[in-house]
Amino acid sequence: MFRNFKLVPNVIFGRGCFSQLDEIIEKQRQNNDAWVVFVTDDVFRGKTLEKRIPLHEKDLVLWVNVDDEPKTKYVDELTLKVKAYRSSFPCAVIGIGGGSSMDLAKSISLMLTNEGSSTLYQGWDLIKNPAVCHMAVPTLSGTGAEVSRTAVLTGPEKKLGLNSDYTVFDQVVLDPELIKNVPKDQHFYTGMDCYIHCIESLEGTYLNEFSRSYGEKSLELCRQVFMDDHPDKDDKLMMASFFGGMSIAYSQVGACHALSYGLSYVLGTHHGIGCCIVFDYLDEFYPAGVKEFRAMMKKCKIELPRELVKNIEEEQIEKMITVALGLDPLWENCLGKDWKSIMTREKARSLFIQI
């Protein structure tokens, strides 16, 4: 049985296309009472981008803090704020920011129409009702959140996404001008999330020609950005992120993402840098990819944190292992159906204690 997955139905790309956001949203404003929620990274508060948000009189701007990875508790709090703002649902929820802001926007749009806490929906295809119309405006590129069918959240017991066809954005606005001033390290870490997506997809047991086609193009673009320093690198990275997300839509990520989820759950490590930290120890699984990754690190003058796990408690290491090994599809994509006989708790521990 082949998967019949949902794609983002509307995409606009080009330098300056952010200026068309109001026109795009207008199609959702069906009556005078229609209103919109802008879920916006608070790093833009007081900055030029804030003044460019096409805010109408009844609209709400939710300034979200993403210093920490998105948590189910935060999603639930933000959803309650939206519900308390007006008695009717917003006609659209717009995520403006990096992967975390986009995942928060996805989550809020879903939790407005699905009862209970977001913790109830961490997993695959647990969402029952379609979301409020939701759109993405990425200001970072690499996570693939703009095109993926998941909103990754850390809950009380696990780090796991709200994975469903209803999670997919209805509209994506890809304006390369919005990522031109991203700090060097952050630019690298989010870009490497895309690179690692593709390596895991292309080396995985779930690989098919659909995934391969997008993954190979995304890798080519990543190399132009991080090895060639191409003059159009912002445009290229934005498309690499989109294609990288498409590559894993019909396959999966692998060992790096599974282990980084464990690391992030316990230590709060941000996703992009967490993937980079873990990937640097995965020669055994992705030898060519790790070698090229290190060349990109050297080229971009990036130094990764070391010895993160050195002084943590045994209970924390056990939790890392439990969270990482709870992601069955990722390990099956990496190691095959018999993955549990290969990636034992002892093997996972040996990897974590190196980090």
Tab-separated table of C-alpha atoms in Angstrom:
chain	number	residue	atom	x	y	z
A	1	MET	CA	0.000	0.000	0.000
A	2	PHE	CA	1.545	3.304	-1.096
A	3	ARG	CA	1.273	6.432	1.028
A	4	ASN	CA	-0.969	9.164	-0.328
A	5	PHE	CA	0.524	12.120	1.496
A	6	LYS	CA	-0.448	15.751	1.374
A	7	LEU	CA	1.763	18.483	-0.122
A	8	VAL	CA	1.722	22.235	0.550
A	9	PRO	CA	-0.915	23.396	-1.961
A	10	ASN	CA	0.287	26.994	-2.402
A	11	VAL	CA	3.851	28.308	-2.561
A	12	ILE	CA	5.137	31.737	-3.540
A	13	PHE	CA	8.881	32.257	-4.037
A	14	GLY	CA	10.991	35.299	-4.804
A	15	ARG	CA	12.861	38.212	-3.316
A	16	GLY	CA	10.346	40.696	-1.957
A	17	CYS	CA	7.341	38.364	-2.110
A	18	PHE	CA	6.670	38.950	1.610
A	19	SER	CA	4.999	42.188	0.494
A	20	GLN	CA	2.217	40.068	-1.054
A	21	LEU	CA	1.294	38.427	2.259
A	22	ASP	CA	-1.654	40.755	2.910
A	23	GLU	CA	-3.079	40.000	-0.532
A	24	ILE	CA	-2.681	36.258	0.091
A	25	ILE	CA	-4.352	36.401	3.518
A	26	GLU	CA	-7.197	38.541	2.154
A	27	LYS	CA	-8.677	35.464	0.467
A	28	GLN	CA	-9.310	34.025	3.950
A	29	ARG	CA	-11.061	37.147	5.257
A	30	GLN	CA	-14.551	36.126	4.198
A	31	ASN	CA	-16.438	38.643	6.348
A	32	ASN	CA	-15.983	41.766	8.479
A	33	ASP	CA	-15.419	39.719	11.633
A	34	ALA	CA	-12.561	37.657	10.157
A	35	TRP	CA	-9.280	37.941	12.019
A	36	VAL	CA	-5.778	36.530	11.826
A	37	VAL	CA	-3.154	35.370	14.326
A	38	PHE	CA	0.486	36.137	13.499
A	39	VAL	CA	2.723	33.741	15.468
A	40	THR	CA	5.966	35.703	15.293
A	41	ASP	CA	9.435	35.102	16.723
A	42	ASP	CA	9.962	37.784	19.376
A	43	VAL	CA	13.454	38.467	18.012
A	44	PHE	CA	11.662	40.683	15.454
A	45	ARG	CA	9.872	42.797	18.051
A	46	GLY	CA	10.817	46.422	17.480
A	47	LYS	CA	12.647	45.508	14.266
A	48	THR	CA	11.850	46.462	10.667
A	49	LEU	CA	9.980	43.214	10.017
A	50	GLU	CA	7.430	44.025	12.729
A	51	LYS	CA	6.350	47.121	10.806
A	52	ARG	CA	5.890	45.030	7.659
A	53	ILE	CA	3.426	42.563	9.190
A	54	PRO	CA	0.089	43.233	7.422
A	55	LEU	CA	-1.866	43.677	10.648
A	56	HIS	CA	-5.556	44.560	10.468
A	57	GLU	CA	-7.548	46.113	13.299
A	58	LYS	CA	-8.923	42.864	14.772
A	59	ASP	CA	-5.806	40.761	14.250
A	60	LEU	CA	-3.595	39.357	16.996
A	61	VAL	CA	0.215	39.187	17.082
A	62	LEU	CA	1.511	36.440	19.339
A	63	TRP	CA	5.154	37.190	20.084
A	64	VAL	CA	6.683	33.785	20.785
A	65	ASN	CA	9.959	33.042	22.495
A	66	VAL	CA	11.950	30.190	20.978
A	67	ASP	CA	15.043	30.334	23.171
A	68	ASP	CA	13.915	26.845	24.201
A	69	GLU	CA	12.604	24.117	21.910
A	70	PRO	CA	8.780	24.285	21.530
A	71	LYS	CA	7.008	22.510	24.381
A	72	THR	CA	3.500	21.082	24.597
A	73	LYS	CA	2.841	23.239	27.675
A	74	TYR	CA	3.727	26.396	25.709
A	75	VAL	CA	1.498	25.354	22.810
A	76	ASP	CA	-1.413	24.804	25.186
A	77	GLU	CA	-0.860	28.217	26.810
A	78	LEU	CA	-0.709	30.003	23.451
A	79	THR	CA	-3.806	28.204	22.200
A	80	LEU	CA	-5.729	29.370	25.267
A	81	LYS	CA	-4.601	32.959	24.576
A	82	VAL	CA	-5.975	32.737	21.045
A	83	LYS	CA	-9.264	31.246	22.244
A	84	ALA	CA	-9.592	33.964	24.889
A	85	TYR	CA	-8.900	36.778	22.417
A	86	ARG	CA	-12.193	36.403	20.574
A	87	SER	CA	-15.137	34.011	20.641
A	88	SER	CA	-14.706	32.929	17.022
A	89	PHE	CA	-11.792	31.045	15.476
A	90	PRO	CA	-9.253	33.069	13.474
A	91	CYS	CA	-9.537	32.665	9.734
A	92	ALA	CA	-5.788	32.005	9.520
A	93	VAL	CA	-2.712	31.410	11.665
A	94	ILE	CA	0.552	32.731	10.182
A	95	GLY	CA	3.941	31.518	11.440
A	96	ILE	CA	6.777	34.027	10.941
A	97	GLY	CA	10.241	32.866	12.003
A	98	GLY	CA	12.407	29.767	12.005
A	99	GLY	CA	11.445	26.135	12.442
A	100	SER	CA	10.318	26.552	16.053
A	101	SER	CA	8.002	29.478	15.259
A	102	MET	CA	6.557	27.601	12.307
A	103	ASP	CA	6.005	24.500	14.453
A	104	LEU	CA	4.224	26.615	17.062
A	105	ALA	CA	1.966	28.071	14.366
A	106	LYS	CA	1.165	24.586	13.074
A	107	SER	CA	0.439	23.352	16.579
A	108	ILE	CA	-1.846	26.253	17.509
A	109	SER	CA	-3.823	25.893	14.286
A	110	LEU	CA	-4.348	22.193	15.088
A	111	MET	CA	-5.164	22.618	18.767
A	112	LEU	CA	-7.848	25.215	18.018
A	113	THR	CA	-9.889	22.444	16.371
A	114	ASN	CA	-8.804	19.383	18.389
A	115	GLU	CA	-9.793	19.089	22.041
A	116	GLY	CA	-7.448	18.588	24.965
A	117	SER	CA	-3.729	19.062	25.433
A	118	SER	CA	-1.249	18.834	22.564
A	119	THR	CA	0.413	15.969	24.511
A	120	LEU	CA	-2.471	13.761	23.359
A	121	TYR	CA	-1.444	14.143	19.727
A	122	GLN	CA	2.311	13.496	19.863
A	123	GLY	CA	2.680	10.662	17.385
A	124	TRP	CA	1.610	9.633	13.923
A	125	ASP	CA	-1.878	10.457	12.563
A	126	LEU	CA	-3.529	11.100	15.937
A	127	ILE	CA	-5.037	14.448	14.842
A	128	LYS	CA	-8.740	13.958	14.068
A	129	ASN	CA	-9.960	17.347	12.827
A	130	PRO	CA	-8.569	19.666	10.128
A	131	ALA	CA	-6.649	22.703	11.375
A	132	VAL	CA	-7.505	26.348	10.944
A	133	CYS	CA	-5.926	27.650	7.725
A	134	HIS	CA	-2.223	28.097	8.482
A	135	MET	CA	0.634	29.689	6.563
A	136	ALA	CA	4.410	29.916	6.947
A	137	VAL	CA	6.882	32.726	6.358
A	138	PRO	CA	10.368	31.274	7.042
A	139	THR	CA	13.050	33.691	8.260
A	140	LEU	CA	15.560	30.825	8.619
A	141	SER	CA	16.165	28.035	6.144
A	142	GLY	CA	17.123	24.451	6.730
A	143	THR	CA	14.630	22.789	9.046
A	144	GLY	CA	12.126	21.973	6.307
A	145	ALA	CA	9.343	22.893	8.759
A	146	GLU	CA	7.697	24.936	6.024
A	147	VAL	CA	6.914	21.788	4.034
A	148	SER	CA	6.857	18.937	6.581
A	149	ARG	CA	3.818	17.134	8.000
A	150	THR	CA	5.043	17.436	11.577
A	151	ALA	CA	5.262	20.021	14.329
A	152	VAL	CA	8.010	18.855	16.675
A	153	LEU	CA	7.180	19.348	20.362
A	154	THR	CA	8.793	18.387	23.661
A	155	GLY	CA	6.250	16.993	26.114
A	156	PRO	CA	6.435	15.744	29.692
A	157	GLU	CA	7.469	12.260	28.572
A	158	LYS	CA	8.863	12.561	25.066
A	159	LYS	CA	9.978	14.745	22.210
A	160	LEU	CA	7.759	13.836	19.281
A	161	GLY	CA	5.881	15.668	16.578
A	162	LEU	CA	2.233	16.198	15.805
A	163	ASN	CA	2.537	14.147	12.618
A	164	SER	CA	-0.459	14.309	10.293
A	165	ASP	CA	-1.648	15.457	6.901
A	166	TYR	CA	-3.570	18.199	8.718
A	167	THR	CA	-0.262	19.612	9.985
A	168	VAL	CA	0.925	20.587	6.492
A	169	PHE	CA	0.790	24.329	5.800
A	170	ASP	CA	-1.848	25.644	3.392
A	171	GLN	CA	0.460	28.393	2.088
A	172	VAL	CA	4.200	29.031	2.220
A	173	VAL	CA	5.834	32.391	1.458
A	174	LEU	CA	9.498	31.927	0.520
A	175	ASP	CA	11.274	35.287	0.434
A	176	PRO	CA	15.097	34.902	0.394
A	177	GLU	CA	15.502	38.512	1.540
A	178	LEU	CA	14.235	37.466	4.973
A	179	ILE	CA	17.237	35.202	5.691
A	180	LYS	CA	20.077	37.454	4.524
A	181	ASN	CA	21.075	38.730	7.997
A	182	VAL	CA	20.974	35.442	9.931
A	183	PRO	CA	24.028	35.114	12.255
A	184	LYS	CA	26.780	32.868	10.860
A	185	ASP	CA	26.514	30.026	13.385
A	186	GLN	CA	22.721	29.880	13.264
A	187	HIS	CA	22.827	29.944	9.465
A	188	PHE	CA	25.165	26.933	9.526
A	189	TYR	CA	23.237	24.917	12.107
A	190	THR	CA	19.869	25.287	10.384
A	191	GLY	CA	21.450	24.682	6.984
A	192	MET	CA	23.064	21.504	8.268
A	193	ASP	CA	19.699	20.284	9.495
A	194	CYS	CA	18.719	20.297	5.828
A	195	TYR	CA	21.979	18.628	4.762
A	196	ILE	CA	21.558	15.892	7.385
A	197	HIS	CA	17.894	15.354	6.379
A	198	CYS	CA	19.106	14.529	2.904
A	199	ILE	CA	21.954	12.252	3.960
A	200	GLU	CA	19.581	10.273	6.208
A	201	SER	CA	16.947	10.070	3.471
A	202	LEU	CA	19.365	9.080	0.707
A	203	GLU	CA	21.094	6.460	2.868
A	204	GLY	CA	17.865	5.071	4.314
A	205	THR	CA	15.976	1.835	3.725
A	206	TYR	CA	12.817	3.819	2.891
A	207	LEU	CA	14.507	5.437	-0.112
A	208	ASN	CA	12.543	5.690	-3.354
A	209	GLU	CA	12.932	7.743	-6.509
A	210	PHE	CA	10.654	10.489	-5.209
A	211	SER	CA	12.825	10.993	-2.129
A	212	ARG	CA	16.036	10.575	-4.095
A	213	SER	CA	15.135	13.238	-6.647
A	214	TYR	CA	14.445	15.911	-4.038
A	215	GLY	CA	17.273	14.805	-1.738
A	216	GLU	CA	19.960	14.888	-4.415
A	217	LYS	CA	18.942	18.361	-5.578
A	218	SER	CA	18.862	19.616	-2.000
A	219	LEU	CA	22.364	18.252	-1.353
A	220	GLU	CA	23.636	19.937	-4.513
A	221	LEU	CA	22.224	23.262	-3.326
A	222	CYS	CA	23.692	22.793	0.178
A	223	ARG	CA	27.131	22.264	-1.348
A	224	GLN	CA	26.789	25.450	-3.377
A	225	VAL	CA	25.877	27.345	-0.200
A	226	PHE	CA	28.399	25.929	2.276
A	227	MET	CA	31.323	24.920	0.062
A	228	ASP	CA	31.102	27.337	-2.887
A	229	ASP	CA	29.657	30.368	-1.017
A	230	HIS	CA	27.494	31.036	-4.082
A	231	PRO	CA	26.399	34.694	-4.571
A	232	ASP	CA	22.749	33.527	-4.594
A	233	LYS	CA	23.235	31.375	-1.494
A	234	ASP	CA	20.129	32.699	0.291
A	235	ASP	CA	17.876	31.727	-2.626
A	236	LYS	CA	19.627	28.367	-2.876
A	237	LEU	CA	19.416	27.560	0.838
A	238	MET	CA	15.725	28.449	0.916
A	239	MET	CA	15.071	25.987	-1.905
A	240	ALA	CA	17.416	23.390	-0.392
A	241	SER	CA	15.323	23.518	2.777
A	242	PHE	CA	12.111	23.085	0.799
A	243	PHE	CA	13.498	20.187	-1.255
A	244	GLY	CA	15.062	18.588	1.825
A	245	GLY	CA	11.694	18.628	3.546
A	246	MET	CA	10.121	17.086	0.451
A	247	SER	CA	12.764	14.353	0.413
A	248	ILE	CA	11.806	13.104	3.864
A	249	ALA	CA	8.072	13.506	3.210
A	250	TYR	CA	8.034	10.175	1.388
A	251	SER	CA	10.837	8.577	3.392
A	252	GLN	CA	12.208	9.443	6.848
A	253	VAL	CA	15.163	10.851	8.732
A	254	GLY	CA	17.472	8.516	10.639
A	255	ALA	CA	19.970	7.932	13.439
A	256	CYS	CA	21.107	11.532	13.815
A	257	HIS	CA	17.627	12.914	14.345
A	258	ALA	CA	16.655	10.103	16.707
A	259	LEU	CA	19.721	10.651	18.908
A	260	SER	CA	19.425	14.450	18.736
A	261	TYR	CA	15.837	14.184	20.022
A	262	GLY	CA	17.179	12.402	23.102
A	263	LEU	CA	19.903	15.005	23.556
A	264	SER	CA	17.442	17.872	23.161
A	265	TYR	CA	14.853	16.359	25.497
A	266	VAL	CA	17.315	16.130	28.391
A	267	LEU	CA	19.658	19.070	27.785
A	268	GLY	CA	17.368	21.455	25.874
A	269	THR	CA	19.823	21.613	22.976
A	270	HIS	CA	18.340	23.414	19.983
A	271	HIS	CA	17.502	21.159	17.081
A	272	GLY	CA	19.958	22.457	14.470
A	273	ILE	CA	23.035	22.517	16.677
A	274	GLY	CA	21.919	19.264	18.304
A	275	CYS	CA	21.878	17.514	14.939
A	276	CYS	CA	25.342	18.887	14.152
A	277	ILE	CA	26.755	17.728	17.506
A	278	VAL	CA	25.372	14.213	17.054
A	279	PHE	CA	26.184	13.860	13.354
A	280	ASP	CA	29.868	14.465	14.019
A	281	TYR	CA	29.954	11.103	15.853
A	282	LEU	CA	28.117	9.019	13.267
A	283	ASP	CA	30.941	7.944	10.921
A	284	GLU	CA	29.797	4.349	11.415
A	285	PHE	CA	26.413	5.056	9.839
A	286	TYR	CA	27.064	7.889	7.364
A	287	PRO	CA	30.835	7.907	6.640
A	288	ALA	CA	30.795	9.987	3.428
A	289	GLY	CA	28.249	12.440	4.796
A	290	VAL	CA	30.140	12.991	8.044
A	291	LYS	CA	33.386	13.555	6.137
A	292	GLU	CA	31.754	16.210	3.946
A	293	PHE	CA	30.015	17.750	6.947
A	294	ARG	CA	33.386	18.230	8.646
A	295	ALA	CA	34.746	19.869	5.503
A	296	MET	CA	31.800	22.285	5.561
A	297	MET	CA	32.429	23.013	9.250
A	298	LYS	CA	36.065	23.812	8.496
A	299	LYS	CA	35.147	25.982	5.511
A	300	CYS	CA	32.600	27.934	7.599
A	301	LYS	CA	34.895	28.133	10.669
A	302	ILE	CA	32.398	26.449	13.003
A	303	GLU	CA	33.440	24.995	16.370
A	304	LEU	CA	30.986	22.584	17.968
A	305	PRO	CA	30.478	22.248	21.736
A	306	ARG	CA	32.091	19.121	23.198
A	307	GLU	CA	31.656	16.915	26.268
A	308	LEU	CA	27.986	17.801	26.780
A	309	VAL	CA	27.176	14.441	28.351
A	310	LYS	CA	30.351	14.116	30.418
A	311	ASN	CA	28.986	15.182	33.798
A	312	ILE	CA	25.280	14.407	33.603
A	313	GLU	CA	23.465	11.961	35.868
A	314	GLU	CA	22.913	8.315	34.948
A	315	GLU	CA	19.158	8.865	35.065
A	316	GLN	CA	19.501	11.577	32.399
A	317	ILE	CA	21.485	9.304	30.090
A	318	GLU	CA	18.812	6.628	30.499
A	319	LYS	CA	16.142	9.160	29.548
A	320	MET	CA	18.130	10.211	26.468
A	321	ILE	CA	18.304	6.573	25.387
A	322	THR	CA	14.587	5.978	26.000
A	323	VAL	CA	13.546	9.046	23.995
A	324	ALA	CA	15.904	8.224	21.113
A	325	LEU	CA	14.895	4.570	20.880
A	326	GLY	CA	11.201	5.465	20.966
A	327	LEU	CA	11.396	6.706	17.366
A	328	ASP	CA	10.890	3.407	15.556
A	329	PRO	CA	10.399	4.730	11.977
A	330	LEU	CA	13.676	6.682	12.136
A	331	TRP	CA	15.675	3.631	13.210
A	332	GLU	CA	13.964	1.367	10.698
A	333	ASN	CA	14.851	3.813	7.938
A	334	CYS	CA	18.463	3.809	9.135
A	335	LEU	CA	19.014	0.135	9.971
A	336	GLY	CA	16.099	-1.860	8.586
A	337	LYS	CA	13.304	-3.833	10.204
A	338	ASP	CA	15.711	-5.682	12.507
A	339	TRP	CA	17.056	-2.423	13.931
A	340	LYS	CA	16.348	-3.322	17.571
A	341	SER	CA	18.961	-6.078	17.471
A	342	ILE	CA	21.538	-3.538	16.239
A	343	MET	CA	20.684	-0.316	18.086
A	344	THR	CA	20.450	-1.736	21.597
A	345	ARG	CA	20.361	0.432	24.690
A	346	GLU	CA	24.041	-0.371	25.204
A	347	LYS	CA	24.880	0.760	21.664
A	348	ALA	CA	22.895	3.984	22.086
A	349	ARG	CA	24.651	4.596	25.385
A	350	SER	CA	28.071	4.190	23.763
A	351	LEU	CA	27.150	6.892	21.260
A	352	PHE	CA	25.752	9.329	23.803
A	353	ILE	CA	28.713	9.123	26.193
A	354	GLN	CA	31.039	10.290	23.401
A	355	ILE	CA	29.090	13.526	22.915
